[in-house]
């Protein structure tokens, strides 16, 4: 039997970094989809063929079960299989193939692949896992690789749509939003999310009183943004995006390349703009009304960015 599952990437809208510290965030799933195909094989090897990472890898089930090493390019795939195999005592060989869009712009390929693997394994071995069981397994796998992570990207990949999310999945609330007037700009490559989470953590340890206050303001913004999304109040959401950006700047995660795109978008008439995710590069987004949208896009390109064209509020993980 062959099973294929796809899962979407994500765009963080509000609350990044604070969400690692028990505060909420808002995230939307994006229509850049990642695919996992599984086939049961004879014997007890797991083979991985990743066109995403241009990597092929093979390990026996007993070795994977006892392993604590996760080679970089297949780390999320291995961690997800390991968690599920251990929990359900599975010892069967499988062939795993992963694929995705030519470019992923830092918009959540690892979490999408992790979720797709877990859902595909649930289907292949008829485990009938609930969405919350799949969330827990996928989140554990991500934590195994990243050590510190909120799980927001796992929730976006699994549930899809636009969600209000509290650390570790304590709350996962789908938000009924209409068309999101959001433009995504890609600033270029970045260092890893793990490094940026660690940098914020060391700042937090040194100046807890200050960073706690910043996270608390982020919390307030996210709470209010949730209501404004439901009202499609883009003007206020633009102002909130700018405020959130100022707070992220104070954490030291902004870069000159991101700042250029953000200022260019605002100058061209965007209602607001901020970076999205850990910072250090990757993407920013701008909120813009239809009359300024073309100008905002052009200004992002002129400032050295690239427009990422993809659907927002996309479907969650699904069987293909
Ligand atoms: O860099 P991204 O898009 O994976 O976003 C990371 C968001 C953080 O809040 C910094 C980390 C997390 O796990 O929530």
GROMACS .gro file of C-alpha atoms and ligand atoms in nm:
model
  334
    1UNK     CA    1   0.000   0.000   0.000
    2UNK     CA    2   0.119   0.353  -0.078
    3UNK     CA    3   0.003   0.658   0.116
    4UNK     CA    4   0.066   1.022   0.026
    5UNK     CA    5  -0.008   1.306   0.266
    6UNK     CA    6   0.054   1.676   0.210
    7UNK     CA    7   0.081   1.955   0.467
    8UNK     CA    8   0.111   2.333   0.429
    9UNK     CA    9   0.382   2.573   0.537
   10UNK     CA   10   0.306   2.867   0.764
   11UNK     CA   11   0.339   3.241   0.807
   12UNK     CA   12   0.369   3.372   1.163
   13UNK     CA   13   0.150   3.684   1.194
   14UNK     CA   14   0.181   3.796   1.558
   15UNK     CA   15   0.354   3.683   1.877
   16UNK     CA   16   0.676   3.509   1.764
   17UNK     CA   17   0.935   3.454   2.038
   18UNK     CA   18   0.682   3.543   2.310
   19UNK     CA   19   0.499   3.220   2.218
   20UNK     CA   20   0.802   3.022   2.336
   21UNK     CA   21   0.742   3.180   2.680
   22UNK     CA   22   0.384   3.084   2.741
   23UNK     CA   23   0.217   3.359   2.540
   24UNK     CA   24  -0.014   3.323   2.238
   25UNK     CA   25   0.061   3.381   1.873
   26UNK     CA   26  -0.143   3.399   1.551
   27UNK     CA   27  -0.031   3.199   1.248
   28UNK     CA   28  -0.177   3.132   0.905
   29UNK     CA   29  -0.110   2.823   0.692
   30UNK     CA   30   0.033   2.899   0.347
   31UNK     CA   31  -0.032   2.715   0.024
   32UNK     CA   32   0.327   2.598  -0.019
   33UNK     CA   33   0.262   2.227   0.031
   34UNK     CA   34   0.504   1.953   0.128
   35UNK     CA   35   0.440   1.587   0.039
   36UNK     CA   36   0.533   1.261   0.206
   37UNK     CA   37   0.477   0.926   0.036
   38UNK     CA   38   0.511   0.605   0.238
   39UNK     CA   39   0.525   0.248   0.122
   40UNK     CA   40   0.551  -0.058   0.342
   41UNK     CA   41   0.851  -0.275   0.244
   42UNK     CA   42   0.970  -0.626   0.325
   43UNK     CA   43   1.246  -0.637   0.585
   44UNK     CA   44   1.315  -0.387   0.857
   45UNK     CA   45   1.486  -0.093   0.694
   46UNK     CA   46   1.369   0.261   0.669
   47UNK     CA   47   1.482   0.431   0.353
   48UNK     CA   48   1.438   0.802   0.298
   49UNK     CA   49   1.453   0.967  -0.039
   50UNK     CA   50   1.432   1.341   0.010
   51UNK     CA   51   1.414   1.549  -0.304
   52UNK     CA   52   1.377   1.851  -0.072
   53UNK     CA   53   1.722   1.798   0.076
   54UNK     CA   54   1.868   1.604  -0.215
   55UNK     CA   55   1.949   1.326   0.030
   56UNK     CA   56   1.909   0.949   0.050
   57UNK     CA   57   1.937   0.771   0.380
   58UNK     CA   58   1.890   0.420   0.517
   59UNK     CA   59   1.868   0.287   0.873
   60UNK     CA   60   1.734  -0.034   1.029
   61UNK     CA   61   1.429  -0.008   1.255
   62UNK     CA   62   1.617  -0.137   1.567
   63UNK     CA   63   1.895   0.118   1.508
   64UNK     CA   64   1.645   0.399   1.467
   65UNK     CA   65   1.452   0.299   1.779
   66UNK     CA   66   1.767   0.317   1.995
   67UNK     CA   67   1.930   0.612   1.819
   68UNK     CA   68   1.980   0.955   1.968
   69UNK     CA   69   2.155   1.095   1.662
   70UNK     CA   70   1.950   1.265   1.392
   71UNK     CA   71   2.155   1.350   1.080
   72UNK     CA   72   2.080   1.707   0.978
   73UNK     CA   73   1.904   1.665   0.646
   74UNK     CA   74   1.668   1.389   0.760
   75UNK     CA   75   1.641   1.481   1.129
   76UNK     CA   76   1.269   1.568   1.138
   77UNK     CA   77   1.170   1.264   0.932
   78UNK     CA   78   1.371   1.030   1.156
   79UNK     CA   79   1.253   1.187   1.482
   80UNK     CA   80   0.888   1.163   1.373
   81UNK     CA   81   0.917   0.797   1.271
   82UNK     CA   82   1.109   0.715   1.588
   83UNK     CA   83   0.849   0.869   1.821
   84UNK     CA   84   0.560   0.696   1.650
   85UNK     CA   85   0.735   0.357   1.617
   86UNK     CA   86   0.834   0.364   1.984
   87UNK     CA   87   0.489   0.462   2.103
   88UNK     CA   88   0.300   0.203   1.895
   89UNK     CA   89   0.566  -0.072   1.894
   90UNK     CA   90   0.593  -0.077   1.514
   91UNK     CA   91   0.886  -0.265   1.359
   92UNK     CA   92   0.799  -0.267   0.989
   93UNK     CA   93   1.021  -0.146   0.708
   94UNK     CA   94   0.907   0.154   0.504
   95UNK     CA   95   1.023   0.359   0.208
   96UNK     CA   96   0.974   0.734   0.262
   97UNK     CA   97   0.979   0.990  -0.016
   98UNK     CA   98   0.950   1.363   0.054
   99UNK     CA   99   0.902   1.644  -0.191
  100UNK     CA  100   0.792   2.004  -0.190
  101UNK     CA  101   0.801   2.331  -0.380
  102UNK     CA  102   1.130   2.427  -0.546
  103UNK     CA  103   1.180   2.692  -0.280
  104UNK     CA  104   1.030   2.709   0.067
  105UNK     CA  105   1.136   3.064   0.178
  106UNK     CA  106   1.172   2.951   0.541
  107UNK     CA  107   0.796   2.911   0.560
  108UNK     CA  108   0.778   2.588   0.757
  109UNK     CA  109   0.909   2.294   0.554
  110UNK     CA  110   1.034   2.101   0.861
  111UNK     CA  111   0.708   2.118   1.053
  112UNK     CA  112   0.503   2.038   0.742
  113UNK     CA  113   0.715   1.729   0.666
  114UNK     CA  114   0.696   1.617   1.031
  115UNK     CA  115   0.318   1.645   1.037
  116UNK     CA  116   0.282   1.477   0.697
  117UNK     CA  117   0.497   1.181   0.811
  118UNK     CA  118   0.294   1.134   1.130
  119UNK     CA  119  -0.038   1.149   0.946
  120UNK     CA  120   0.088   0.917   0.672
  121UNK     CA  121   0.213   0.662   0.929
  122UNK     CA  122  -0.121   0.681   1.108
  123UNK     CA  123  -0.293   0.596   0.777
  124UNK     CA  124  -0.044   0.329   0.667
  125UNK     CA  125  -0.068   0.136   0.995
  126UNK     CA  126  -0.440   0.213   1.053
  127UNK     CA  127  -0.370   0.380   1.388
  128UNK     CA  128  -0.665   0.620   1.355
  129UNK     CA  129  -0.480   0.891   1.547
  130UNK     CA  130  -0.684   1.195   1.642
  131UNK     CA  131  -0.564   1.540   1.538
  132UNK     CA  132  -0.453   1.614   1.892
  133UNK     CA  133  -0.260   1.284   1.913
  134UNK     CA  134  -0.092   1.372   1.584
  135UNK     CA  135  -0.011   1.718   1.720
  136UNK     CA  136   0.152   1.570   2.032
  137UNK     CA  137   0.365   1.321   1.836
  138UNK     CA  138   0.472   1.581   1.579
  139UNK     CA  139   0.552   1.838   1.846
  140UNK     CA  140   0.761   1.584   2.041
  141UNK     CA  141   0.953   1.508   1.722
  142UNK     CA  142   1.018   1.879   1.659
  143UNK     CA  143   1.132   1.925   2.020
  144UNK     CA  144   1.370   1.630   1.985
  145UNK     CA  145   1.545   1.812   1.702
  146UNK     CA  146   1.507   2.177   1.804
  147UNK     CA  147   1.500   2.144   2.187
  148UNK     CA  148   1.308   2.471   2.239
  149UNK     CA  149   1.003   2.542   2.020
  150UNK     CA  150   0.644   2.647   2.073
  151UNK     CA  151   0.483   2.406   1.823
  152UNK     CA  152   0.290   2.682   1.640
  153UNK     CA  153   0.420   2.562   1.303
  154UNK     CA  154   0.311   2.204   1.376
  155UNK     CA  155  -0.039   2.328   1.458
  156UNK     CA  156  -0.054   2.534   1.136
  157UNK     CA  157   0.058   2.234   0.927
  158UNK     CA  158  -0.194   2.002   1.090
  159UNK     CA  159  -0.503   2.222   1.132
  160UNK     CA  160  -0.449   2.469   0.848
  161UNK     CA  161  -0.642   2.797   0.828
  162UNK     CA  162  -0.553   3.082   1.060
  163UNK     CA  163  -0.513   2.995   1.424
  164UNK     CA  164  -0.467   3.150   1.763
  165UNK     CA  165  -0.214   2.926   1.937
  166UNK     CA  166  -0.083   2.900   2.289
  167UNK     CA  167   0.257   2.745   2.366
  168UNK     CA  168   0.272   2.367   2.330
  169UNK     CA  169  -0.080   2.355   2.187
  170UNK     CA  170  -0.250   2.438   2.519
  171UNK     CA  171  -0.497   2.635   2.306
  172UNK     CA  172  -0.546   2.588   1.932
  173UNK     CA  173  -0.830   2.808   1.819
  174UNK     CA  174  -0.922   2.836   1.448
  175UNK     CA  175  -1.005   3.197   1.353
  176UNK     CA  176  -1.272   3.262   1.093
  177UNK     CA  177  -1.089   3.517   0.881
  178UNK     CA  178  -1.178   3.620   0.529
  179UNK     CA  179  -0.931   3.707   0.257
  180UNK     CA  180  -0.609   3.827   0.425
  181UNK     CA  181  -0.471   4.141   0.252
  182UNK     CA  182  -0.116   4.033   0.323
  183UNK     CA  183   0.192   4.055   0.100
  184UNK     CA  184   0.489   3.834   0.183
  185UNK     CA  185   0.841   3.956   0.106
  186UNK     CA  186   1.145   3.728   0.122
  187UNK     CA  187   1.464   3.899   0.237
  188UNK     CA  188   1.710   3.619   0.167
  189UNK     CA  189   1.881   3.346   0.362
  190UNK     CA  190   1.920   3.344   0.737
  191UNK     CA  191   2.088   3.165   1.022
  192UNK     CA  192   1.886   2.894   1.192
  193UNK     CA  193   1.571   2.952   1.399
  194UNK     CA  194   1.737   2.749   1.677
  195UNK     CA  195   2.018   3.008   1.702
  196UNK     CA  196   1.775   3.298   1.720
  197UNK     CA  197   1.561   3.127   1.984
  198UNK     CA  198   1.882   3.066   2.182
  199UNK     CA  199   1.994   3.429   2.143
  200UNK     CA  200   1.662   3.558   2.274
  201UNK     CA  201   1.683   3.309   2.558
  202UNK     CA  202   2.023   3.436   2.666
  203UNK     CA  203   1.890   3.793   2.662
  204UNK     CA  204   1.593   3.669   2.865
  205UNK     CA  205   1.822   3.508   3.123
  206UNK     CA  206   2.030   3.826   3.155
  207UNK     CA  207   1.752   4.085   3.162
  208UNK     CA  208   1.441   3.891   3.256
  209UNK     CA  209   1.265   4.201   3.392
  210UNK     CA  210   1.291   4.377   3.053
  211UNK     CA  211   1.221   4.083   2.824
  212UNK     CA  212   0.926   3.971   3.034
  213UNK     CA  213   0.772   4.318   2.987
  214UNK     CA  214   0.831   4.300   2.612
  215UNK     CA  215   0.670   3.955   2.595
  216UNK     CA  216   0.379   4.085   2.797
  217UNK     CA  217   0.323   4.366   2.544
  218UNK     CA  218   0.344   4.110   2.263
  219UNK     CA  219   0.084   3.907   2.449
  220UNK     CA  220  -0.149   4.208   2.469
  221UNK     CA  221  -0.101   4.281   2.099
  222UNK     CA  222  -0.177   3.922   2.000
  223UNK     CA  223  -0.488   3.908   2.218
  224UNK     CA  224  -0.621   4.229   2.063
  225UNK     CA  225  -0.513   4.128   1.712
  226UNK     CA  226  -0.723   3.812   1.746
  227UNK     CA  227  -1.039   4.025   1.782
  228UNK     CA  228  -0.935   4.260   1.503
  229UNK     CA  229  -0.886   3.969   1.262
  230UNK     CA  230  -1.242   3.859   1.327
  231UNK     CA  231  -1.356   4.215   1.239
  232UNK     CA  232  -1.124   4.244   0.937
  233UNK     CA  233  -0.997   4.568   1.093
  234UNK     CA  234  -0.686   4.595   0.875
  235UNK     CA  235  -0.609   4.952   0.974
  236UNK     CA  236  -0.567   4.855   1.339
  237UNK     CA  237  -0.391   4.531   1.248
  238UNK     CA  238  -0.142   4.737   1.043
  239UNK     CA  239  -0.070   4.953   1.348
  240UNK     CA  240  -0.036   4.640   1.563
  241UNK     CA  241   0.207   4.491   1.309
  242UNK     CA  242   0.423   4.804   1.337
  243UNK     CA  243   0.410   4.790   1.717
  244UNK     CA  244   0.498   4.420   1.716
  245UNK     CA  245   0.788   4.495   1.482
  246UNK     CA  246   0.925   4.755   1.725
  247UNK     CA  247   0.918   4.498   2.004
  248UNK     CA  248   1.093   4.238   1.786
  249UNK     CA  249   1.356   4.498   1.700
  250UNK     CA  250   1.420   4.543   2.072
  251UNK     CA  251   1.489   4.167   2.101
  252UNK     CA  252   1.766   4.208   1.844
  253UNK     CA  253   1.619   3.975   1.580
  254UNK     CA  254   1.568   4.232   1.304
  255UNK     CA  255   1.821   4.263   1.022
  256UNK     CA  256   1.909   4.543   0.788
  257UNK     CA  257   1.774   4.345   0.491
  258UNK     CA  258   1.438   4.288   0.663
  259UNK     CA  259   1.422   4.650   0.779
  260UNK     CA  260   1.473   4.776   0.421
  261UNK     CA  261   1.169   4.576   0.301
  262UNK     CA  262   0.958   4.680   0.600
  263UNK     CA  263   1.031   5.052   0.560
  264UNK     CA  264   0.985   5.035   0.183
  265UNK     CA  265   0.643   4.873   0.224
  266UNK     CA  266   0.531   5.131   0.479
  267UNK     CA  267   0.656   5.416   0.261
  268UNK     CA  268   0.458   5.277  -0.033
  269UNK     CA  269   0.139   5.298   0.168
  270UNK     CA  270   0.115   4.966   0.354
  271UNK     CA  271  -0.100   4.985   0.666
  272UNK     CA  272   0.179   4.813   0.855
  273UNK     CA  273   0.466   4.569   0.816
  274UNK     CA  274   0.674   4.338   1.032
  275UNK     CA  275   0.913   4.046   1.014
  276UNK     CA  276   0.765   3.698   1.044
  277UNK     CA  277   0.919   3.417   1.248
  278UNK     CA  278   1.247   3.399   1.435
  279UNK     CA  279   1.407   3.691   1.247
  280UNK     CA  280   1.761   3.707   1.114
  281UNK     CA  281   1.630   3.694   0.756
  282UNK     CA  282   1.363   3.492   0.580
  283UNK     CA  283   1.029   3.674   0.541
  284UNK     CA  284   0.847   3.991   0.633
  285UNK     CA  285   0.488   4.073   0.553
  286UNK     CA  286   0.294   4.390   0.485
  287UNK     CA  287  -0.077   4.457   0.525
  288UNK     CA  288  -0.200   4.658   0.228
  289UNK     CA  289  -0.536   4.759   0.084
  290UNK     CA  290  -0.605   4.669  -0.282
  291UNK     CA  291  -0.534   5.027  -0.400
  292UNK     CA  292  -0.177   5.024  -0.264
  293UNK     CA  293  -0.099   4.656  -0.305
  294UNK     CA  294   0.079   4.681  -0.644
  295UNK     CA  295   0.293   4.971  -0.523
  296UNK     CA  296   0.381   4.793  -0.199
  297UNK     CA  297   0.487   4.482  -0.390
  298UNK     CA  298   0.704   4.686  -0.627
  299UNK     CA  299   0.863   4.875  -0.337
  300UNK     CA  300   0.957   4.546  -0.167
  301UNK     CA  301   1.120   4.426  -0.489
  302UNK     CA  302   1.301   4.759  -0.538
  303UNK     CA  303   1.434   4.730  -0.181
  304UNK     CA  304   1.595   4.395  -0.269
  305UNK     CA  305   1.317   4.159  -0.166
  306UNK     CA  306   1.125   3.892  -0.350
  307UNK     CA  307   0.747   3.855  -0.339
  308UNK     CA  308   0.631   3.512  -0.225
  309UNK     CA  309   0.312   3.432  -0.415
  310UNK     CA  310   0.109   3.176  -0.226
  311UNK     CA  311  -0.238   3.131  -0.080
  312UNK     CA  312  -0.294   3.216   0.283
  313UNK     CA  313  -0.537   3.047   0.521
  314UNK     CA  314  -0.458   2.723   0.337
  315UNK     CA  315  -0.590   2.372   0.413
  316UNK     CA  316  -0.420   2.166   0.681
  317UNK     CA  317  -0.264   1.821   0.639
  318UNK     CA  318  -0.461   1.594   0.407
  319UNK     CA  319  -0.450   1.258   0.240
  320UNK     CA  320  -0.375   1.297  -0.131
  321LIG     O1  321   1.160   3.110   1.214
  321LIG     P1  322   1.026   3.046   1.216
  321LIG     O2  323   0.937   3.093   1.106
  321LIG     O3  324   1.036   2.896   1.226
  321LIG     O4  325   0.951   3.094   1.348
  321LIG     C1  326   1.003   3.075   1.479
  321LIG     C2  327   0.906   3.131   1.579
  321LIG     C3  328   0.958   3.133   1.722
  321LIG     O5  329   0.853   3.187   1.803
  321LIG     C4  330   1.079   3.224   1.736
  321LIG     C5  331   0.994   2.994   1.772
  321LIG     C6  332   0.876   2.905   1.802
  321LIG     O6  333   0.897   2.782   1.809
  321LIG     O7  334   0.765   2.953   1.825
   0.00000   0.00000   0.00000
